Coordinates of C-alpha atoms and ligand atoms in Angstrom, one line a residue:
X29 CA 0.0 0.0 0.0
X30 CA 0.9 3.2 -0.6
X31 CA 0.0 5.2 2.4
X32 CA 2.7 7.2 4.5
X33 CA 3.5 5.7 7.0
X34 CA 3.0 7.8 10.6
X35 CA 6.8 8.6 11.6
X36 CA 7.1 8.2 15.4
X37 CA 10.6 10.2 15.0
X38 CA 11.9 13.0 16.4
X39 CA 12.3 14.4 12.5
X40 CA 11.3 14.4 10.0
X41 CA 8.0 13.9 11.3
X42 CA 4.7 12.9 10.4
X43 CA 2.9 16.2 8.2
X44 CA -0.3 17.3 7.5
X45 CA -1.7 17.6 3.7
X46 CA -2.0 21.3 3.8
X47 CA 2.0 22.1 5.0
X48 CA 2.8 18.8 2.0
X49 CA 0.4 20.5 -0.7
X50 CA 2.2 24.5 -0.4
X51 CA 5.4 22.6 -1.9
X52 CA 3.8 22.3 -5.1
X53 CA 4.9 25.5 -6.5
X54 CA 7.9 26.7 -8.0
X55 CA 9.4 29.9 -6.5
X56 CA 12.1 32.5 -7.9
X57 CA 14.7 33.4 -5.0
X58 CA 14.1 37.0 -6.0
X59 CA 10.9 36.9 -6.4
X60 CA 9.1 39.3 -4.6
X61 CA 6.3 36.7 -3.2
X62 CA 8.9 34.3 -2.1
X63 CA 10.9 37.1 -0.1
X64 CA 7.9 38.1 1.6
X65 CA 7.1 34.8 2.6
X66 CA 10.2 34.1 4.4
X67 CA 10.0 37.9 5.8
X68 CA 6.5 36.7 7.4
X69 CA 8.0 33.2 8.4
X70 CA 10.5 35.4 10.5
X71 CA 8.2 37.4 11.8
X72 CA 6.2 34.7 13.0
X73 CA 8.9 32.9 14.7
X74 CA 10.0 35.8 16.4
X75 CA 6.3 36.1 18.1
X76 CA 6.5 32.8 19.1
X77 CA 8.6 33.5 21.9
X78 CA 8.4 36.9 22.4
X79 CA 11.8 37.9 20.8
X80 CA 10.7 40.9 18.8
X81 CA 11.9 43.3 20.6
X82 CA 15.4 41.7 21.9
X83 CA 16.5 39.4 19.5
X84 CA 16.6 39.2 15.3
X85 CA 16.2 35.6 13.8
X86 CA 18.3 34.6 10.6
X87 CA 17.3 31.2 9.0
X88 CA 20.2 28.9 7.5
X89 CA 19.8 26.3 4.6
X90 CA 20.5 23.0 5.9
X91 CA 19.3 20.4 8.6
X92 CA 19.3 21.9 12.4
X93 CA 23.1 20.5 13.0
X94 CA 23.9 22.8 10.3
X95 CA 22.4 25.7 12.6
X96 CA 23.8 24.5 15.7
X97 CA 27.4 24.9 14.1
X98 CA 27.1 28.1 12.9
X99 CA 25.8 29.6 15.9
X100 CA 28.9 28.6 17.4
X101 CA 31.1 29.8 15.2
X102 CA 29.4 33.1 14.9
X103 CA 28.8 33.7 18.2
X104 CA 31.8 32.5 20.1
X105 CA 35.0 34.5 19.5
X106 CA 38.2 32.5 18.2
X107 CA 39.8 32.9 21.0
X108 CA 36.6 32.2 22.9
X109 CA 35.9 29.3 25.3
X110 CA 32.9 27.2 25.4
X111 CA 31.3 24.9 28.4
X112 CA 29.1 22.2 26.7
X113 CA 26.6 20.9 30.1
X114 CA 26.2 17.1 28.6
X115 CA 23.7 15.2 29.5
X116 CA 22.9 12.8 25.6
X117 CA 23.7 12.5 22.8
X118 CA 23.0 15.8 21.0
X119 CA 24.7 17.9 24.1
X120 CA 27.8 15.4 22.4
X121 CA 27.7 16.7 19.2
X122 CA 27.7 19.9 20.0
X123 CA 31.2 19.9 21.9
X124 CA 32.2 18.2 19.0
X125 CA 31.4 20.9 16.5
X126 CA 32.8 23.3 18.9
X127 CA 36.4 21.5 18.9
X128 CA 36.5 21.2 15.0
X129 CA 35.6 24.9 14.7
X130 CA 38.8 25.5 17.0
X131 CA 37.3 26.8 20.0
X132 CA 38.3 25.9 23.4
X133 CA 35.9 23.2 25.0
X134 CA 35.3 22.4 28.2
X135 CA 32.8 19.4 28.9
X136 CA 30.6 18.9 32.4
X137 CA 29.5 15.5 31.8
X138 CA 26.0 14.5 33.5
X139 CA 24.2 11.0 33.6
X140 CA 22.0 10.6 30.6
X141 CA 18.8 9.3 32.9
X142 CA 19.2 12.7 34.7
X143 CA 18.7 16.6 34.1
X144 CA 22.2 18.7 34.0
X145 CA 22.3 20.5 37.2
X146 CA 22.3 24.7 37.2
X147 CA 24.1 24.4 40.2
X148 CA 26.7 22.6 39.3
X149 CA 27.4 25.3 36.6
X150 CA 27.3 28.1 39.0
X151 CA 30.0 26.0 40.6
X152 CA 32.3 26.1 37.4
X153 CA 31.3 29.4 36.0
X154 CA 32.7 30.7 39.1
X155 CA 35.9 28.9 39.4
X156 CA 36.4 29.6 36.0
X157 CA 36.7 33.3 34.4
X158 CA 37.6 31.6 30.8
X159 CA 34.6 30.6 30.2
X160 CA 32.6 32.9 27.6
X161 CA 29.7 30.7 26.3
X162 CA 27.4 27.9 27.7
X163 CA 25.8 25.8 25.4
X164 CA 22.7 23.6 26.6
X165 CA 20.1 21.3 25.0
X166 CA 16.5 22.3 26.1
X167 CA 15.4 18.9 25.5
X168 CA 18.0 16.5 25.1
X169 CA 16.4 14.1 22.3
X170 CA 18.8 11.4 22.8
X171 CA 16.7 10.2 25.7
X172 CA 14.0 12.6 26.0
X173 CA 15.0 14.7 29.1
X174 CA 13.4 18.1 29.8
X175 CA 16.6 20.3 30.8
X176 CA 15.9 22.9 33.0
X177 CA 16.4 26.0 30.5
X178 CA 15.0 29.2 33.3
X179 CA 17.6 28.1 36.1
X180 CA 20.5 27.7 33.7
X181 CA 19.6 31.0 31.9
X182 CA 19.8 32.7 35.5
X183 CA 23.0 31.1 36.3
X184 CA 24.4 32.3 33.0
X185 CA 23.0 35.8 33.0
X186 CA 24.4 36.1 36.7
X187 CA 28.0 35.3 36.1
X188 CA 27.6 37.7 32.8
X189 CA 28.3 34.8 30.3
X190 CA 26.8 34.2 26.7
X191 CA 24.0 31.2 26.4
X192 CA 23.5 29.0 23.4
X193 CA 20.6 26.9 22.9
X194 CA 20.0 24.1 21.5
X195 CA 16.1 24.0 21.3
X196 CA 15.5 21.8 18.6
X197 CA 13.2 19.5 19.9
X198 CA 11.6 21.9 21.9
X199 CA 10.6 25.1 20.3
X200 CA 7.1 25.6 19.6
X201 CA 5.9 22.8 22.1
X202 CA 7.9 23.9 25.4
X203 CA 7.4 26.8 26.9
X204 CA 10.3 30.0 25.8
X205 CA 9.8 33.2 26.9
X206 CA 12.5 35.5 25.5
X207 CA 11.7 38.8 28.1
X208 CA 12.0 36.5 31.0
X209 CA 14.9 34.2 29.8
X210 CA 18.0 35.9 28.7
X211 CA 20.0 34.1 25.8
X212 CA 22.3 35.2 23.1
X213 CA 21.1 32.8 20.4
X214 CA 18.4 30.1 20.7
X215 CA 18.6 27.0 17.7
X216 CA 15.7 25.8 16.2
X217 CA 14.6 23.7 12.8
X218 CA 11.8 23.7 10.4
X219 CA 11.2 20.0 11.0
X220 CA 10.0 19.4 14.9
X221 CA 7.8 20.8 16.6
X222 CA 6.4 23.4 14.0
X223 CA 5.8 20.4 12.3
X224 CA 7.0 21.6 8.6
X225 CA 9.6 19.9 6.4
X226 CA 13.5 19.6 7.5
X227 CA 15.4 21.7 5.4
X228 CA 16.5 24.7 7.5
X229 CA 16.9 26.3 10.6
X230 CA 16.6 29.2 12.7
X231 CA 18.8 30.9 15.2
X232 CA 17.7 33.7 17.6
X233 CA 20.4 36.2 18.1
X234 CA 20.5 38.8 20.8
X235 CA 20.3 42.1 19.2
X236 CA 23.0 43.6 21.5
X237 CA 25.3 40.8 20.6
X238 CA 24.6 40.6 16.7
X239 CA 27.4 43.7 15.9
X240 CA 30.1 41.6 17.8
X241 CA 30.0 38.7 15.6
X242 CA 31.0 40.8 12.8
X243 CA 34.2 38.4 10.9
X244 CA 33.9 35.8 13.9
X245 CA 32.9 32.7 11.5
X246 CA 35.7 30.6 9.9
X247 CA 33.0 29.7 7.6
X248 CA 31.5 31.4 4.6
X249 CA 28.2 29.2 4.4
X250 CA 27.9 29.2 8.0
X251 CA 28.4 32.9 8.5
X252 CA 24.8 34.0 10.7
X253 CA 26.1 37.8 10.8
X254 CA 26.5 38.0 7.0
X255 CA 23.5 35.8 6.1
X256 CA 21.8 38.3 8.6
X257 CA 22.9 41.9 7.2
X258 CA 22.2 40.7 3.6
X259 CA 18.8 39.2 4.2
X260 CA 18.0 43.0 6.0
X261 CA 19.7 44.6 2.7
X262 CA 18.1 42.7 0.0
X263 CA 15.4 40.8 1.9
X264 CA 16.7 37.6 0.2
X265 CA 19.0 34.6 1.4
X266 CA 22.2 35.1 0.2
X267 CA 22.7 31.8 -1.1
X268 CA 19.9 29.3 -3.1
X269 CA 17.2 29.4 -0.3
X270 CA 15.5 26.2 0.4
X271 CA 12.0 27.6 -1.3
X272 CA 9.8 24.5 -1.0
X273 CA 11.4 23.6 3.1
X274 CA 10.3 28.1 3.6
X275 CA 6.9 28.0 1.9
X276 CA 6.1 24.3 3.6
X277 CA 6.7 26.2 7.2
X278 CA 4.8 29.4 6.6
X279 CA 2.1 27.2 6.2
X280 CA 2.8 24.7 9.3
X281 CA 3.2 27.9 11.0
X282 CA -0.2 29.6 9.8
X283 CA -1.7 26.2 11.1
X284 CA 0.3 26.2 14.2
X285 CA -1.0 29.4 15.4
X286 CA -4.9 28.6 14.1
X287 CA -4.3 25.3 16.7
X288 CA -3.6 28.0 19.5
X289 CA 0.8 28.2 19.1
X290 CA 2.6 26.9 21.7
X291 CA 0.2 26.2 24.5
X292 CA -2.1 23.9 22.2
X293 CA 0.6 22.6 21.1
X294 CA 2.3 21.3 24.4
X295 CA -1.4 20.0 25.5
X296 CA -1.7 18.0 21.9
X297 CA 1.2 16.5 23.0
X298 CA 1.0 15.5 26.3
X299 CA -2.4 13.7 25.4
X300 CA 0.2 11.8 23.1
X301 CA 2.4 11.6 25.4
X302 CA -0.1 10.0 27.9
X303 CA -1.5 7.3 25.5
X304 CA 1.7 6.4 24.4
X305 CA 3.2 5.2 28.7
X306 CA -0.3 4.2 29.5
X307 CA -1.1 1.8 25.9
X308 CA 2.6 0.9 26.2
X309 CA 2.5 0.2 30.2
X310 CA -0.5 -2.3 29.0
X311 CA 1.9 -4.3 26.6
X312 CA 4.6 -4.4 29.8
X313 CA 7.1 -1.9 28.3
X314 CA 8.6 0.4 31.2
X315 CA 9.9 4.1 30.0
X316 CA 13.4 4.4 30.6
X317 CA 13.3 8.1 32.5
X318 CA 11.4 9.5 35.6
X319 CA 8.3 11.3 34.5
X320 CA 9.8 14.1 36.7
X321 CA 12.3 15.0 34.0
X322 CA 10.1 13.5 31.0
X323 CA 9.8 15.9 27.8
X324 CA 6.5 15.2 26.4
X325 CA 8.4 15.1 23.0
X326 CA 10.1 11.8 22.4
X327 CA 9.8 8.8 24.7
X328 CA 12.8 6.1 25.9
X329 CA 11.6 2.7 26.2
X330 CA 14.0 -0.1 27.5
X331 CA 14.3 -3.0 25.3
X332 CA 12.2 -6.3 26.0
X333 CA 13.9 -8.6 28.1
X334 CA 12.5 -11.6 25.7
X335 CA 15.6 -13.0 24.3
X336 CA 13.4 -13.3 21.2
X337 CA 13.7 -9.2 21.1
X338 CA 15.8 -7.9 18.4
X339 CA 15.6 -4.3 17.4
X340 CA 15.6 -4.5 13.8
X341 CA 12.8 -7.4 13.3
X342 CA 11.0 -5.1 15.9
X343 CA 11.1 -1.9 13.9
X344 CA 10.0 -4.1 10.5
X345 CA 7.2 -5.4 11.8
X346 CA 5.8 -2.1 13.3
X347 CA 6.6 -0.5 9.8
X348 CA 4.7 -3.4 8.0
X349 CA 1.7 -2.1 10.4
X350 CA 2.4 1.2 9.4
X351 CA 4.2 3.3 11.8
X352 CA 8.1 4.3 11.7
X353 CA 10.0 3.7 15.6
X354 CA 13.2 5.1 16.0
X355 CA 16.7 3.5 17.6
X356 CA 17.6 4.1 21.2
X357 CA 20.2 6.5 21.4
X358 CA 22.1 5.3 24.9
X359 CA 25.4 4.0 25.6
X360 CA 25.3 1.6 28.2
X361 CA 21.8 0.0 27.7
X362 CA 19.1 -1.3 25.1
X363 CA 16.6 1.1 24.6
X364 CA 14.2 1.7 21.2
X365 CA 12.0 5.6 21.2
X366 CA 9.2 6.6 20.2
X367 CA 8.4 10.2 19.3
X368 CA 5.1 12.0 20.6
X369 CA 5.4 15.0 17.8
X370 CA 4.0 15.8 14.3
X371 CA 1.0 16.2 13.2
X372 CA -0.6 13.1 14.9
X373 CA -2.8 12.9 18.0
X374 CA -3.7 10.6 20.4
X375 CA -6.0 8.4 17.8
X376 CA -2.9 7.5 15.6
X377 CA -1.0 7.1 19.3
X378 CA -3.1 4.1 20.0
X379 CA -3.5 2.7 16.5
X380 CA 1.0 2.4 16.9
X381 CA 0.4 0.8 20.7
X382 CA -1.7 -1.7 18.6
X383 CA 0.9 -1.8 15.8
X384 CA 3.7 -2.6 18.9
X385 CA 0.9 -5.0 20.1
X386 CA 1.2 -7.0 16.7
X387 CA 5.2 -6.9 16.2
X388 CA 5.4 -8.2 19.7
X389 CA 3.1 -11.2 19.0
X390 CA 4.4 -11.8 15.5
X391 CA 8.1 -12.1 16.4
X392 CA 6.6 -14.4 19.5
X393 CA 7.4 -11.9 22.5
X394 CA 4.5 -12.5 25.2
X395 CA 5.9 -8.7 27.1
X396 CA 7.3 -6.0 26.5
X397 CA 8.6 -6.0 30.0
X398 CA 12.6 -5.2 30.4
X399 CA 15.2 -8.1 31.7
X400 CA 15.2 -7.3 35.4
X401 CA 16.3 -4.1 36.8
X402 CA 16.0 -2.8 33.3
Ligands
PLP610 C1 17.0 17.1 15.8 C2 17.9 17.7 16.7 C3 19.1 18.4 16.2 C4 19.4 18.5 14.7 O1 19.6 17.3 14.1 P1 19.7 17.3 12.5 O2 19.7 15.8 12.2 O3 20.9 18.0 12.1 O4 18.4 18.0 12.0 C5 19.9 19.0 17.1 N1 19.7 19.0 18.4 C6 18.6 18.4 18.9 C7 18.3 18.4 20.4 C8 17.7 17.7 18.1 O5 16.6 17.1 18.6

């Protein structure tokens, strides 16, 4: 059959007909219509958390790693020094992009079951004058932890220190308030939770800040400050935009703001959430973080304990049923996850329990229940 198939990832996601159909046009990158579309798209994005009035956003071709990076290297001076509060995966990469852009790194490693602690960064911030930036991951995707963006921010702002985040996963869905949060650039993609196609992303730059990062990128491409002035000069991108990935969002965002924006959002996805630990508890499958520090975005499960269980076969046989699961992302233990974002609700939610319901039976698994002590 040729249905999509409901992707239960944390991007690209599931989208609805409307965002699929405004790709069927062919735009000119100095068209007039096309530049005013992405003008609205940034206006739009700016309301979304309140940033108009502290903090331009300049969008970037490319997937949201692409972004991450050149925040980075736009923001940080060369000579700068970066602390990189890891607590997954993603938090991984970006220390590693930082390194290969040449600035100085410093790591504070946390366990991946738990948040990264604000205090402990007070601790370090103030034993160590060096440090100029902090990046964090509002929700670290690798296993789904909600990191605790207000408390860091404050921490940050106190010791006078720039803040980078990494909101990927979060933005649109999780709360941001840019007059009561201070940052100096905020990362965000067109493929999460504004539920358009991937393609580009977004960073939010403190106004006050923007002038300083005049020259600061290594990279042409990657260059924020320049992709910034000449968007404000010409209203274009300065290189081959992405038209289909910018039309596709203006219209996920015109959809996300009938919904209700960010507040709707969070509550569609929590009833995901919900349907997805309670239809999943019914099959035996135990969530791999406390609920305390749970993201209602993307879902760790452990791994059945069945010695039957074998990720691959598992994933095929959901897929056969219609619905796309996504690899754990942990170190140390066996773990599969299942995204509650897109434009899905709690109906499709329980139509993939009953999909997991099927793999299980078919590959001969009687519970989803983890070896003991998970
Ligand atoms: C999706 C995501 C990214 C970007 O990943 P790409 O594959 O480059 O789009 C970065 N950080 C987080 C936290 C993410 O969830």
């Amino acid at each position: 059959m040729d249905r999509d198939k409901i992707l239960l990832t944390p991007g690209p996601l599931t989208t609805t007909l409307r965002t699929k159909l405004a790709m069927l046009r062919d735009w000119g990158s100095w068209d007039s219509d096309f530049n005013e579309v992405t003008a609205r798209v940034r206006r739009s994005l700016l309301k979304i958390i309140h940033a108009e009035d502290t903090h331009v956003v300049v969008p970037l071709q490319g997937s949201g790693t692409f972004s991450v990076e050149a925040a980075v290297a736009t923001l940080v001076p060369r000579d700068g020094h970066v602390l990189v509060l890891d607590n997954g995966a993603y938090c991984k990469r970006a220390a590693r992009l930082t390194t290969l852009m040449g600035r100085r790194c410093t790591i504070v490693s946390f366990d991946e079951a738990e948040q990264v602690s604000a205090q402990v960064l007070d601790d370090q911030l103030a034993a160590d004058a060096s440090i100029t930036h902090v990046v964090m991951i509002h929700c670290e995707t690798g296993a789904g932890v909600w990191n605790p963006l207000p408390q860091v921010a404050e921490v940050c702002a106190r010791h006078r220190r720039g803040l980078i985040i990494d909101a990927m996963s979060s933005f649109g869905a999780l709360p941001i308030d840019a007059r009561e949060i201070r940052f100096d650039a905020l990362v965000a993609a067109s493929g999460k939770c504004l539920e358009g196609v991937p393609g580009m992303g977004f960073v939010f730059i403190r106004k006050k800040v923007l002038d300083r990062c005049a020259g600061q990128s290594q990279s042409l491409a990657m260059d924020l400050h320049d992709q910034h002035v000449y968007m404000e000069k010409t209203g274009q991108w300065r290189f081959t935009p992405p038209t289909h990935v910018v039309v596709a969002l203006a219209e996920a965002i015109a959809q996300f703001e009938e919904e209700g924006g960010q507040p709707a959002r969070l509550a569609r996805y929590t009833r995901n959430y919900h349907a997805l630990i309670d239809g999943m508890s019914r099959l035996g499958f135990m969530p791999f973080l406390d609920p305390g520090i749970q993201a209602p975005i993307i879902v760790t499960f452990h791994a059945p304990g069945d010695p039957s269980y074998e990720f691959k076969a598992f994933y095929q046989a959901a897929r056969k049923h219609g619905f796309i699961l996504y690899p754990g992302k942990l170190t140390q233990i066996e773990t599969f996850r299942v995204g509650c974002i897109g434009a899905i609700g709690p109906n499709e939610i329980e139509q993939a329990v009953h999909a997991v319901a099927l793999a299980l039976e078919e590959m001969g698994i009687a519970s989803g229940e983890p070896a003991i002590n998970g």
